[in-house]
Amino acid sequence: MACTGPPAPAAAPTPTPVPPTPTPPPDPALLIEETAANLRAFKSAEFVVRHETGAIFIPGFSAKMTEASGAWESEQGADLAIDAYLVPDAQTDPESGIYIQMLAVITGDAYYATDPLSGAWMKQPPAMSPIPVDRLNLLVADLVAGVADPVLAGQESLDGQSAYRISGEAPATLLDWLPLNPDASQTLQMEVWTDTERKQLRKLRLAGPVGPFDQPDTVREILLTNIDGTVTIQPPDEFVDLTGG
């Protein structure tokens, strides 16, 4: 008779796979809080303000600003290059007007701006500045912090970097530091893009009118780059001094 060995051991049961623990999405209110706190702490950035629709009407020049770009540094100040169109009134479509570019440099003790027609630089007192350059990051931080009922709208790539997009609304009066004269009844639909890793503001989108001259469908975007990078603000060498000093 053939010899038989011991019975083969029973196969071990296949383990039941354990599902991965789901990662909860980040709290949009906390993202807003962290982004605003980081804005208050940063010292420099480059920026672009552009309009998807609408423009900023500047009554003193009878001009409509469609885009502005520049840089800001907490101690040096800011510089601006503004694309605008001379128009007869606030209702005129900007691109039917005459294109001009205005340049400005704002420091702690002076406001330099080019004449829109001659291009010559003028030096004026700092009180003439259209923006409070000494606390610009704090004011933008207040705008972000003022987003009510924030909702996490998604995660996407912005210029090759991952960012959370948060939507909500905010009162237009949070922009009362700009020469727009917002009304207390005006509300902005806002979207905030913040870096997923460092929670730094990358982009803002503001839909809705601010002040009496904006069209109802006005949409603005603010983009920040080179945050806390090297920024140099250089006043012009030659200018007409209108400060009376």
PDB file of C-alpha atoms in Angstrom:
ATOM      1  CA  MET A   1       0.000   0.000   0.000  1.00  0.00           C
ATOM      2  CA  ALA A   2       1.210   3.469  -0.775  1.00  0.00           C
ATOM      3  CA  CYS A   3       2.148   5.599   2.174  1.00  0.00           C
ATOM      4  CA  THR A   4       0.136   8.751   2.648  1.00  0.00           C
ATOM      5  CA  GLY A   5       1.362  11.800   4.517  1.00  0.00           C
ATOM      6  CA  PRO A   6      -0.530  13.939   6.974  1.00  0.00           C
ATOM      7  CA  PRO A   7      -3.421  15.917   5.548  1.00  0.00           C
ATOM      8  CA  ALA A   8      -2.499  19.288   4.039  1.00  0.00           C
ATOM      9  CA  PRO A   9      -3.269  22.186   6.331  1.00  0.00           C
ATOM     10  CA  ALA A  10      -6.388  24.130   5.502  1.00  0.00           C
ATOM     11  CA  ALA A  11      -5.792  27.321   3.552  1.00  0.00           C
ATOM     12  CA  ALA A  12      -5.762  30.462   5.687  1.00  0.00           C
ATOM     13  CA  PRO A  13      -8.872  32.557   5.214  1.00  0.00           C
ATOM     14  CA  THR A  14      -8.438  35.606   2.987  1.00  0.00           C
ATOM     15  CA  PRO A  15      -8.431  38.678   5.222  1.00  0.00           C
ATOM     16  CA  THR A  16     -11.257  41.094   4.657  1.00  0.00           C
ATOM     17  CA  PRO A  17      -9.773  44.364   3.356  1.00  0.00           C
ATOM     18  CA  VAL A  18     -10.082  47.266   5.759  1.00  0.00           C
ATOM     19  CA  PRO A  19     -11.436  50.361   4.023  1.00  0.00           C
ATOM     20  CA  PRO A  20      -9.216  53.430   4.386  1.00  0.00           C
ATOM     21  CA  THR A  21     -10.247  55.989   6.948  1.00  0.00           C
ATOM     22  CA  PRO A  22     -11.882  58.804   5.016  1.00  0.00           C
ATOM     23  CA  THR A  23     -10.121  62.167   5.283  1.00  0.00           C
ATOM     24  CA  PRO A  24     -12.627  64.843   6.220  1.00  0.00           C
ATOM     25  CA  PRO A  25     -12.582  67.941   4.006  1.00  0.00           C
ATOM     26  CA  PRO A  26     -11.059  71.037   5.614  1.00  0.00           C
ATOM     27  CA  ASP A  27     -13.343  73.409   7.463  1.00  0.00           C
ATOM     28  CA  PRO A  28     -13.897  76.415   5.141  1.00  0.00           C
ATOM     29  CA  ALA A  29     -14.331  78.770   8.093  1.00  0.00           C
ATOM     30  CA  LEU A  30     -10.943  77.693   9.441  1.00  0.00           C
ATOM     31  CA  LEU A  31      -9.378  78.116   5.994  1.00  0.00           C
ATOM     32  CA  ILE A  32     -10.724  81.675   5.861  1.00  0.00           C
ATOM     33  CA  GLU A  33      -9.380  82.380   9.351  1.00  0.00           C
ATOM     34  CA  GLU A  34      -5.909  81.006   8.569  1.00  0.00           C
ATOM     35  CA  THR A  35      -5.716  82.816   5.227  1.00  0.00           C
ATOM     36  CA  ALA A  36      -6.657  86.148   6.822  1.00  0.00           C
ATOM     37  CA  ALA A  37      -4.077  85.629   9.589  1.00  0.00           C
ATOM     38  CA  ASN A  38      -1.350  84.924   7.034  1.00  0.00           C
ATOM     39  CA  LEU A  39      -2.312  88.045   5.084  1.00  0.00           C
ATOM     40  CA  ARG A  40      -1.820  90.146   8.198  1.00  0.00           C
ATOM     41  CA  ALA A  41       1.657  88.681   8.603  1.00  0.00           C
ATOM     42  CA  PHE A  42       3.070  88.937   5.091  1.00  0.00           C
ATOM     43  CA  LYS A  43       5.440  91.745   4.144  1.00  0.00           C
ATOM     44  CA  SER A  44       5.421  91.950   0.333  1.00  0.00           C
ATOM     45  CA  ALA A  45       3.668  90.746  -2.805  1.00  0.00           C
ATOM     46  CA  GLU A  46       3.004  91.472  -6.446  1.00  0.00           C
ATOM     47  CA  PHE A  47      -0.599  91.852  -7.549  1.00  0.00           C
ATOM     48  CA  VAL A  48      -2.976  92.251 -10.463  1.00  0.00           C
ATOM     49  CA  VAL A  49      -6.494  93.686 -10.288  1.00  0.00           C
ATOM     50  CA  ARG A  50      -8.586  93.036 -13.375  1.00  0.00           C
ATOM     51  CA  HIS A  51     -12.216  93.169 -14.416  1.00  0.00           C
ATOM     52  CA  GLU A  52     -14.098  90.309 -16.039  1.00  0.00           C
ATOM     53  CA  THR A  53     -16.916  92.801 -16.505  1.00  0.00           C
ATOM     54  CA  GLY A  54     -17.202  96.431 -15.549  1.00  0.00           C
ATOM     55  CA  ALA A  55     -14.520  98.928 -14.504  1.00  0.00           C
ATOM     56  CA  ILE A  56     -13.689 101.415 -11.771  1.00  0.00           C
ATOM     57  CA  PHE A  57     -14.918 104.895 -12.662  1.00  0.00           C
ATOM     58  CA  ILE A  58     -12.568 107.664 -11.479  1.00  0.00           C
ATOM     59  CA  PRO A  59     -14.638 110.895 -11.470  1.00  0.00           C
ATOM     60  CA  GLY A  60     -11.643 113.199 -10.964  1.00  0.00           C
ATOM     61  CA  PHE A  61     -10.133 112.066 -14.272  1.00  0.00           C
ATOM     62  CA  SER A  62     -13.405 111.064 -15.964  1.00  0.00           C
ATOM     63  CA  ALA A  63     -11.737 107.729 -16.628  1.00  0.00           C
ATOM     64  CA  LYS A  64     -12.535 104.058 -16.221  1.00  0.00           C
ATOM     65  CA  MET A  65      -9.843 101.759 -14.866  1.00  0.00           C
ATOM     66  CA  THR A  66      -9.981  98.230 -16.240  1.00  0.00           C
ATOM     67  CA  GLU A  67      -6.734  96.745 -14.886  1.00  0.00           C
ATOM     68  CA  ALA A  68      -3.966  97.583 -12.438  1.00  0.00           C
ATOM     69  CA  SER A  69      -0.769  95.732 -11.645  1.00  0.00           C
ATOM     70  CA  GLY A  70       2.066  96.416  -9.281  1.00  0.00           C
ATOM     71  CA  ALA A  71       3.885  95.478  -6.120  1.00  0.00           C
ATOM     72  CA  TRP A  72       3.660  96.241  -2.414  1.00  0.00           C
ATOM     73  CA  GLU A  73       6.249  96.159   0.362  1.00  0.00           C
ATOM     74  CA  SER A  74       5.348  96.932   3.955  1.00  0.00           C
ATOM     75  CA  GLU A  75       8.124  99.490   4.534  1.00  0.00           C
ATOM     76  CA  GLN A  76       8.817 100.824   1.038  1.00  0.00           C
ATOM     77  CA  GLY A  77       5.251 101.331  -0.199  1.00  0.00           C
ATOM     78  CA  ALA A  78       3.699 100.348  -3.527  1.00  0.00           C
ATOM     79  CA  ASP A  79       3.884 100.966  -7.256  1.00  0.00           C
ATOM     80  CA  LEU A  80       1.036 100.768  -9.752  1.00  0.00           C
ATOM     81  CA  ALA A  81       0.529 100.648 -13.506  1.00  0.00           C
ATOM     82  CA  ILE A  82      -3.089 101.398 -14.376  1.00  0.00           C
ATOM     83  CA  ASP A  83      -4.853 100.759 -17.682  1.00  0.00           C
ATOM     84  CA  ALA A  84      -7.760 103.152 -18.100  1.00  0.00           C
ATOM     85  CA  TYR A  85      -9.950 104.887 -20.688  1.00  0.00           C
ATOM     86  CA  LEU A  86     -11.042 108.508 -20.755  1.00  0.00           C
ATOM     87  CA  VAL A  87     -14.844 108.568 -21.006  1.00  0.00           C
ATOM     88  CA  PRO A  88     -17.470 111.317 -20.823  1.00  0.00           C
ATOM     89  CA  ASP A  89     -19.467 109.682 -17.999  1.00  0.00           C
ATOM     90  CA  ALA A  90     -19.839 106.579 -15.831  1.00  0.00           C
ATOM     91  CA  GLN A  91     -22.337 104.958 -18.205  1.00  0.00           C
ATOM     92  CA  THR A  92     -20.000 104.912 -21.224  1.00  0.00           C
ATOM     93  CA  ASP A  93     -18.364 101.596 -22.115  1.00  0.00           C
ATOM     94  CA  PRO A  94     -14.663 101.996 -21.238  1.00  0.00           C
ATOM     95  CA  GLU A  95     -13.219 100.634 -24.465  1.00  0.00           C
ATOM     96  CA  SER A  96     -15.128 103.210 -26.490  1.00  0.00           C
ATOM     97  CA  GLY A  97     -13.032 105.888 -24.765  1.00  0.00           C
ATOM     98  CA  ILE A  98      -9.406 106.969 -25.203  1.00  0.00           C
ATOM     99  CA  TYR A  99      -6.842 104.584 -23.706  1.00  0.00           C
ATOM    100  CA  ILE A 100      -4.352 105.975 -21.206  1.00  0.00           C
ATOM    101  CA  GLN A 101      -1.859 104.410 -18.820  1.00  0.00           C
ATOM    102  CA  MET A 102      -1.237 105.978 -15.443  1.00  0.00           C
ATOM    103  CA  LEU A 103       1.739 105.122 -13.247  1.00  0.00           C
ATOM    104  CA  ALA A 104       1.968 105.717  -9.514  1.00  0.00           C
ATOM    105  CA  VAL A 105       4.444 105.184  -6.694  1.00  0.00           C
ATOM    106  CA  ILE A 106       3.192 105.509  -3.125  1.00  0.00           C
ATOM    107  CA  THR A 107       5.630 105.802  -0.231  1.00  0.00           C
ATOM    108  CA  GLY A 108       5.185 106.694   3.395  1.00  0.00           C
ATOM    109  CA  ASP A 109       5.860 110.384   2.758  1.00  0.00           C
ATOM    110  CA  ALA A 110       4.732 111.046  -0.823  1.00  0.00           C
ATOM    111  CA  TYR A 111       2.398 110.074  -3.629  1.00  0.00           C
ATOM    112  CA  TYR A 112       3.939 110.163  -7.112  1.00  0.00           C
ATOM    113  CA  ALA A 113       1.702 109.876 -10.166  1.00  0.00           C
ATOM    114  CA  THR A 114       2.033 110.564 -13.868  1.00  0.00           C
ATOM    115  CA  ASP A 115      -0.145 113.103 -15.593  1.00  0.00           C
ATOM    116  CA  PRO A 116      -2.478 111.026 -17.805  1.00  0.00           C
ATOM    117  CA  LEU A 117      -1.948 113.304 -20.814  1.00  0.00           C
ATOM    118  CA  SER A 118       1.693 114.418 -20.635  1.00  0.00           C
ATOM    119  CA  GLY A 119       3.148 111.437 -18.765  1.00  0.00           C
ATOM    120  CA  ALA A 120       5.134 113.766 -16.479  1.00  0.00           C
ATOM    121  CA  TRP A 121       5.583 112.678 -12.867  1.00  0.00           C
ATOM    122  CA  MET A 122       3.939 114.749 -10.134  1.00  0.00           C
ATOM    123  CA  LYS A 123       4.799 114.552  -6.433  1.00  0.00           C
ATOM    124  CA  GLN A 124       1.874 115.101  -4.101  1.00  0.00           C
ATOM    125  CA  PRO A 125       1.305 114.747  -0.333  1.00  0.00           C
ATOM    126  CA  PRO A 126       0.683 111.172   0.857  1.00  0.00           C
ATOM    127  CA  ALA A 127      -2.885 112.117   1.788  1.00  0.00           C
ATOM    128  CA  MET A 128      -3.641 112.230  -1.956  1.00  0.00           C
ATOM    129  CA  SER A 129      -2.904 108.510  -2.323  1.00  0.00           C
ATOM    130  CA  PRO A 130      -5.903 106.457  -3.564  1.00  0.00           C
ATOM    131  CA  ILE A 131      -4.986 103.552  -1.239  1.00  0.00           C
ATOM    132  CA  PRO A 132      -3.723 103.403   2.365  1.00  0.00           C
ATOM    133  CA  VAL A 133      -0.419 101.790   1.495  1.00  0.00           C
ATOM    134  CA  ASP A 134       0.788 101.442   5.093  1.00  0.00           C
ATOM    135  CA  ARG A 135      -1.897  98.848   5.950  1.00  0.00           C
ATOM    136  CA  LEU A 136      -2.857  97.402   2.611  1.00  0.00           C
ATOM    137  CA  ASN A 137      -2.388  93.780   3.655  1.00  0.00           C
ATOM    138  CA  LEU A 138      -4.474  94.336   6.802  1.00  0.00           C
ATOM    139  CA  LEU A 139      -7.381  95.714   4.783  1.00  0.00           C
ATOM    140  CA  VAL A 140      -7.316  92.801   2.345  1.00  0.00           C
ATOM    141  CA  ALA A 141      -7.151  90.460   5.353  1.00  0.00           C
ATOM    142  CA  ASP A 142     -10.290  92.110   6.764  1.00  0.00           C
ATOM    143  CA  LEU A 143     -11.997  91.576   3.413  1.00  0.00           C
ATOM    144  CA  VAL A 144     -11.161  87.858   3.444  1.00  0.00           C
ATOM    145  CA  ALA A 145     -12.108  87.497   7.115  1.00  0.00           C
ATOM    146  CA  GLY A 146     -15.455  89.156   6.357  1.00  0.00           C
ATOM    147  CA  VAL A 147     -16.638  86.305   4.107  1.00  0.00           C
ATOM    148  CA  ALA A 148     -19.839  85.016   5.701  1.00  0.00           C
ATOM    149  CA  ASP A 149     -21.187  81.457   5.506  1.00  0.00           C
ATOM    150  CA  PRO A 150     -18.110  80.122   3.670  1.00  0.00           C
ATOM    151  CA  VAL A 151     -18.482  76.938   1.643  1.00  0.00           C
ATOM    152  CA  LEU A 152     -15.649  74.772   0.332  1.00  0.00           C
ATOM    153  CA  ALA A 153     -16.319  74.869  -3.407  1.00  0.00           C
ATOM    154  CA  GLY A 154     -13.462  72.615  -4.512  1.00  0.00           C
ATOM    155  CA  GLN A 155      -9.740  72.129  -4.920  1.00  0.00           C
ATOM    156  CA  GLU A 156      -7.993  73.090  -8.143  1.00  0.00           C
ATOM    157  CA  SER A 157      -4.691  74.026  -9.700  1.00  0.00           C
ATOM    158  CA  LEU A 158      -3.883  77.714  -9.868  1.00  0.00           C
ATOM    159  CA  ASP A 159      -0.740  78.497 -11.862  1.00  0.00           C
ATOM    160  CA  GLY A 160       0.522  74.996 -11.173  1.00  0.00           C
ATOM    161  CA  GLN A 161      -0.138  75.104  -7.416  1.00  0.00           C
ATOM    162  CA  SER A 162      -2.951  73.414  -5.550  1.00  0.00           C
ATOM    163  CA  ALA A 163      -5.500  75.745  -3.970  1.00  0.00           C
ATOM    164  CA  TYR A 164      -8.788  75.461  -2.111  1.00  0.00           C
ATOM    165  CA  ARG A 165     -11.648  77.550  -3.483  1.00  0.00           C
ATOM    166  CA  ILE A 166     -14.056  78.906  -0.893  1.00  0.00           C
ATOM    167  CA  SER A 167     -17.243  80.786  -1.714  1.00  0.00           C
ATOM    168  CA  GLY A 168     -19.386  83.083   0.404  1.00  0.00           C
ATOM    169  CA  GLU A 169     -20.570  86.658   0.589  1.00  0.00           C
ATOM    170  CA  ALA A 170     -19.371  89.843   2.206  1.00  0.00           C
ATOM    171  CA  PRO A 171     -20.626  93.422   2.620  1.00  0.00           C
ATOM    172  CA  ALA A 172     -19.299  95.823   0.010  1.00  0.00           C
ATOM    173  CA  THR A 173     -18.444  98.274   2.794  1.00  0.00           C
ATOM    174  CA  LEU A 174     -15.348  96.155   3.471  1.00  0.00           C
ATOM    175  CA  LEU A 175     -13.958  98.004   0.417  1.00  0.00           C
ATOM    176  CA  ASP A 176     -14.630 101.467   1.826  1.00  0.00           C
ATOM    177  CA  TRP A 177     -10.870 102.140   1.813  1.00  0.00           C
ATOM    178  CA  LEU A 178     -11.004 102.317  -1.991  1.00  0.00           C
ATOM    179  CA  PRO A 179     -12.398 105.398  -3.798  1.00  0.00           C
ATOM    180  CA  LEU A 180     -15.622 103.546  -4.687  1.00  0.00           C
ATOM    181  CA  ASN A 181     -18.076 104.806  -2.029  1.00  0.00           C
ATOM    182  CA  PRO A 182     -19.760 101.449  -1.318  1.00  0.00           C
ATOM    183  CA  ASP A 183     -23.310 101.473  -0.040  1.00  0.00           C
ATOM    184  CA  ALA A 184     -24.314  99.625   3.128  1.00  0.00           C
ATOM    185  CA  SER A 185     -26.991  97.745   1.176  1.00  0.00           C
ATOM    186  CA  GLN A 186     -24.525  96.251  -1.331  1.00  0.00           C
ATOM    187  CA  THR A 187     -23.358  92.649  -0.953  1.00  0.00           C
ATOM    188  CA  LEU A 188     -20.551  90.910  -2.840  1.00  0.00           C
ATOM    189  CA  GLN A 189     -20.496  87.266  -3.879  1.00  0.00           C
ATOM    190  CA  MET A 190     -16.921  86.257  -3.164  1.00  0.00           C
ATOM    191  CA  GLU A 191     -14.613  83.407  -4.015  1.00  0.00           C
ATOM    192  CA  VAL A 192     -11.311  82.943  -2.205  1.00  0.00           C
ATOM    193  CA  TRP A 193      -8.463  80.767  -3.468  1.00  0.00           C
ATOM    194  CA  THR A 194      -5.978  79.823  -0.749  1.00  0.00           C
ATOM    195  CA  ASP A 195      -2.861  77.681  -1.053  1.00  0.00           C
ATOM    196  CA  THR A 196      -3.533  74.151   0.256  1.00  0.00           C
ATOM    197  CA  GLU A 197      -0.179  73.912   2.038  1.00  0.00           C
ATOM    198  CA  ARG A 198       0.602  77.375   3.396  1.00  0.00           C
ATOM    199  CA  LYS A 199      -2.926  78.859   3.456  1.00  0.00           C
ATOM    200  CA  GLN A 200      -1.788  81.985   1.622  1.00  0.00           C
ATOM    201  CA  LEU A 201      -4.221  83.990  -0.463  1.00  0.00           C
ATOM    202  CA  ARG A 202      -3.731  83.428  -4.178  1.00  0.00           C
ATOM    203  CA  LYS A 203      -6.833  84.919  -5.752  1.00  0.00           C
ATOM    204  CA  LEU A 204     -10.067  86.764  -4.978  1.00  0.00           C
ATOM    205  CA  ARG A 205     -13.132  87.042  -7.190  1.00  0.00           C
ATOM    206  CA  LEU A 206     -15.714  89.661  -6.259  1.00  0.00           C
ATOM    207  CA  ALA A 207     -19.046  89.701  -8.078  1.00  0.00           C
ATOM    208  CA  GLY A 208     -21.407  92.606  -7.613  1.00  0.00           C
ATOM    209  CA  PRO A 209     -21.391  96.397  -7.683  1.00  0.00           C
ATOM    210  CA  VAL A 210     -19.472  98.550  -5.221  1.00  0.00           C
ATOM    211  CA  GLY A 211     -20.581 102.158  -5.031  1.00  0.00           C
ATOM    212  CA  PRO A 212     -22.879 104.214  -7.256  1.00  0.00           C
ATOM    213  CA  PHE A 213     -20.884 103.971 -10.497  1.00  0.00           C
ATOM    214  CA  ASP A 214     -20.508 100.194 -10.828  1.00  0.00           C
ATOM    215  CA  GLN A 215     -22.641  98.197 -13.232  1.00  0.00           C
ATOM    216  CA  PRO A 216     -24.840  95.508 -11.592  1.00  0.00           C
ATOM    217  CA  ASP A 217     -22.868  92.685 -13.260  1.00  0.00           C
ATOM    218  CA  THR A 218     -19.396  93.973 -12.255  1.00  0.00           C
ATOM    219  CA  VAL A 219     -16.890  91.187 -11.551  1.00  0.00           C
ATOM    220  CA  ARG A 220     -13.366  91.852 -10.280  1.00  0.00           C
ATOM    221  CA  GLU A 221     -10.394  89.572  -9.721  1.00  0.00           C
ATOM    222  CA  ILE A 222      -7.374  90.155  -7.491  1.00  0.00           C
ATOM    223  CA  LEU A 223      -4.359  87.867  -7.948  1.00  0.00           C
ATOM    224  CA  LEU A 224      -1.329  87.732  -5.654  1.00  0.00           C
ATOM    225  CA  THR A 225       2.102  86.358  -6.565  1.00  0.00           C
ATOM    226  CA  ASN A 226       5.654  86.504  -5.182  1.00  0.00           C
ATOM    227  CA  ILE A 227       4.312  86.618  -1.638  1.00  0.00           C
ATOM    228  CA  ASP A 228       7.084  87.628   0.768  1.00  0.00           C
ATOM    229  CA  GLY A 229       9.483  87.696  -2.174  1.00  0.00           C
ATOM    230  CA  THR A 230      11.934  90.433  -3.075  1.00  0.00           C
ATOM    231  CA  VAL A 231      10.143  93.654  -4.005  1.00  0.00           C
ATOM    232  CA  THR A 232      11.741  97.040  -4.715  1.00  0.00           C
ATOM    233  CA  ILE A 233       9.671 100.231  -4.831  1.00  0.00           C
ATOM    234  CA  GLN A 234      11.553 103.010  -6.623  1.00  0.00           C
ATOM    235  CA  PRO A 235      10.204 106.606  -6.700  1.00  0.00           C
ATOM    236  CA  PRO A 236      10.926 108.585  -9.903  1.00  0.00           C
ATOM    237  CA  ASP A 237      14.122 110.608 -10.115  1.00  0.00           C
ATOM    238  CA  GLU A 238      12.456 113.584 -11.822  1.00  0.00           C
ATOM    239  CA  PHE A 239       9.087 115.052 -10.942  1.00  0.00           C
ATOM    240  CA  VAL A 240       7.136 118.265 -10.494  1.00  0.00           C
ATOM    241  CA  ASP A 241       6.830 118.878  -6.756  1.00  0.00           C
ATOM    242  CA  LEU A 242       3.276 119.850  -5.849  1.00  0.00           C
ATOM    243  CA  THR A 243       3.668 119.329  -2.114  1.00  0.00           C
ATOM    244  CA  GLY A 244       4.641 122.939  -1.479  1.00  0.00           C
ATOM    245  CA  GLY A 245       7.667 121.780   0.474  1.00  0.00           C
TER     246      GLY A 245
END
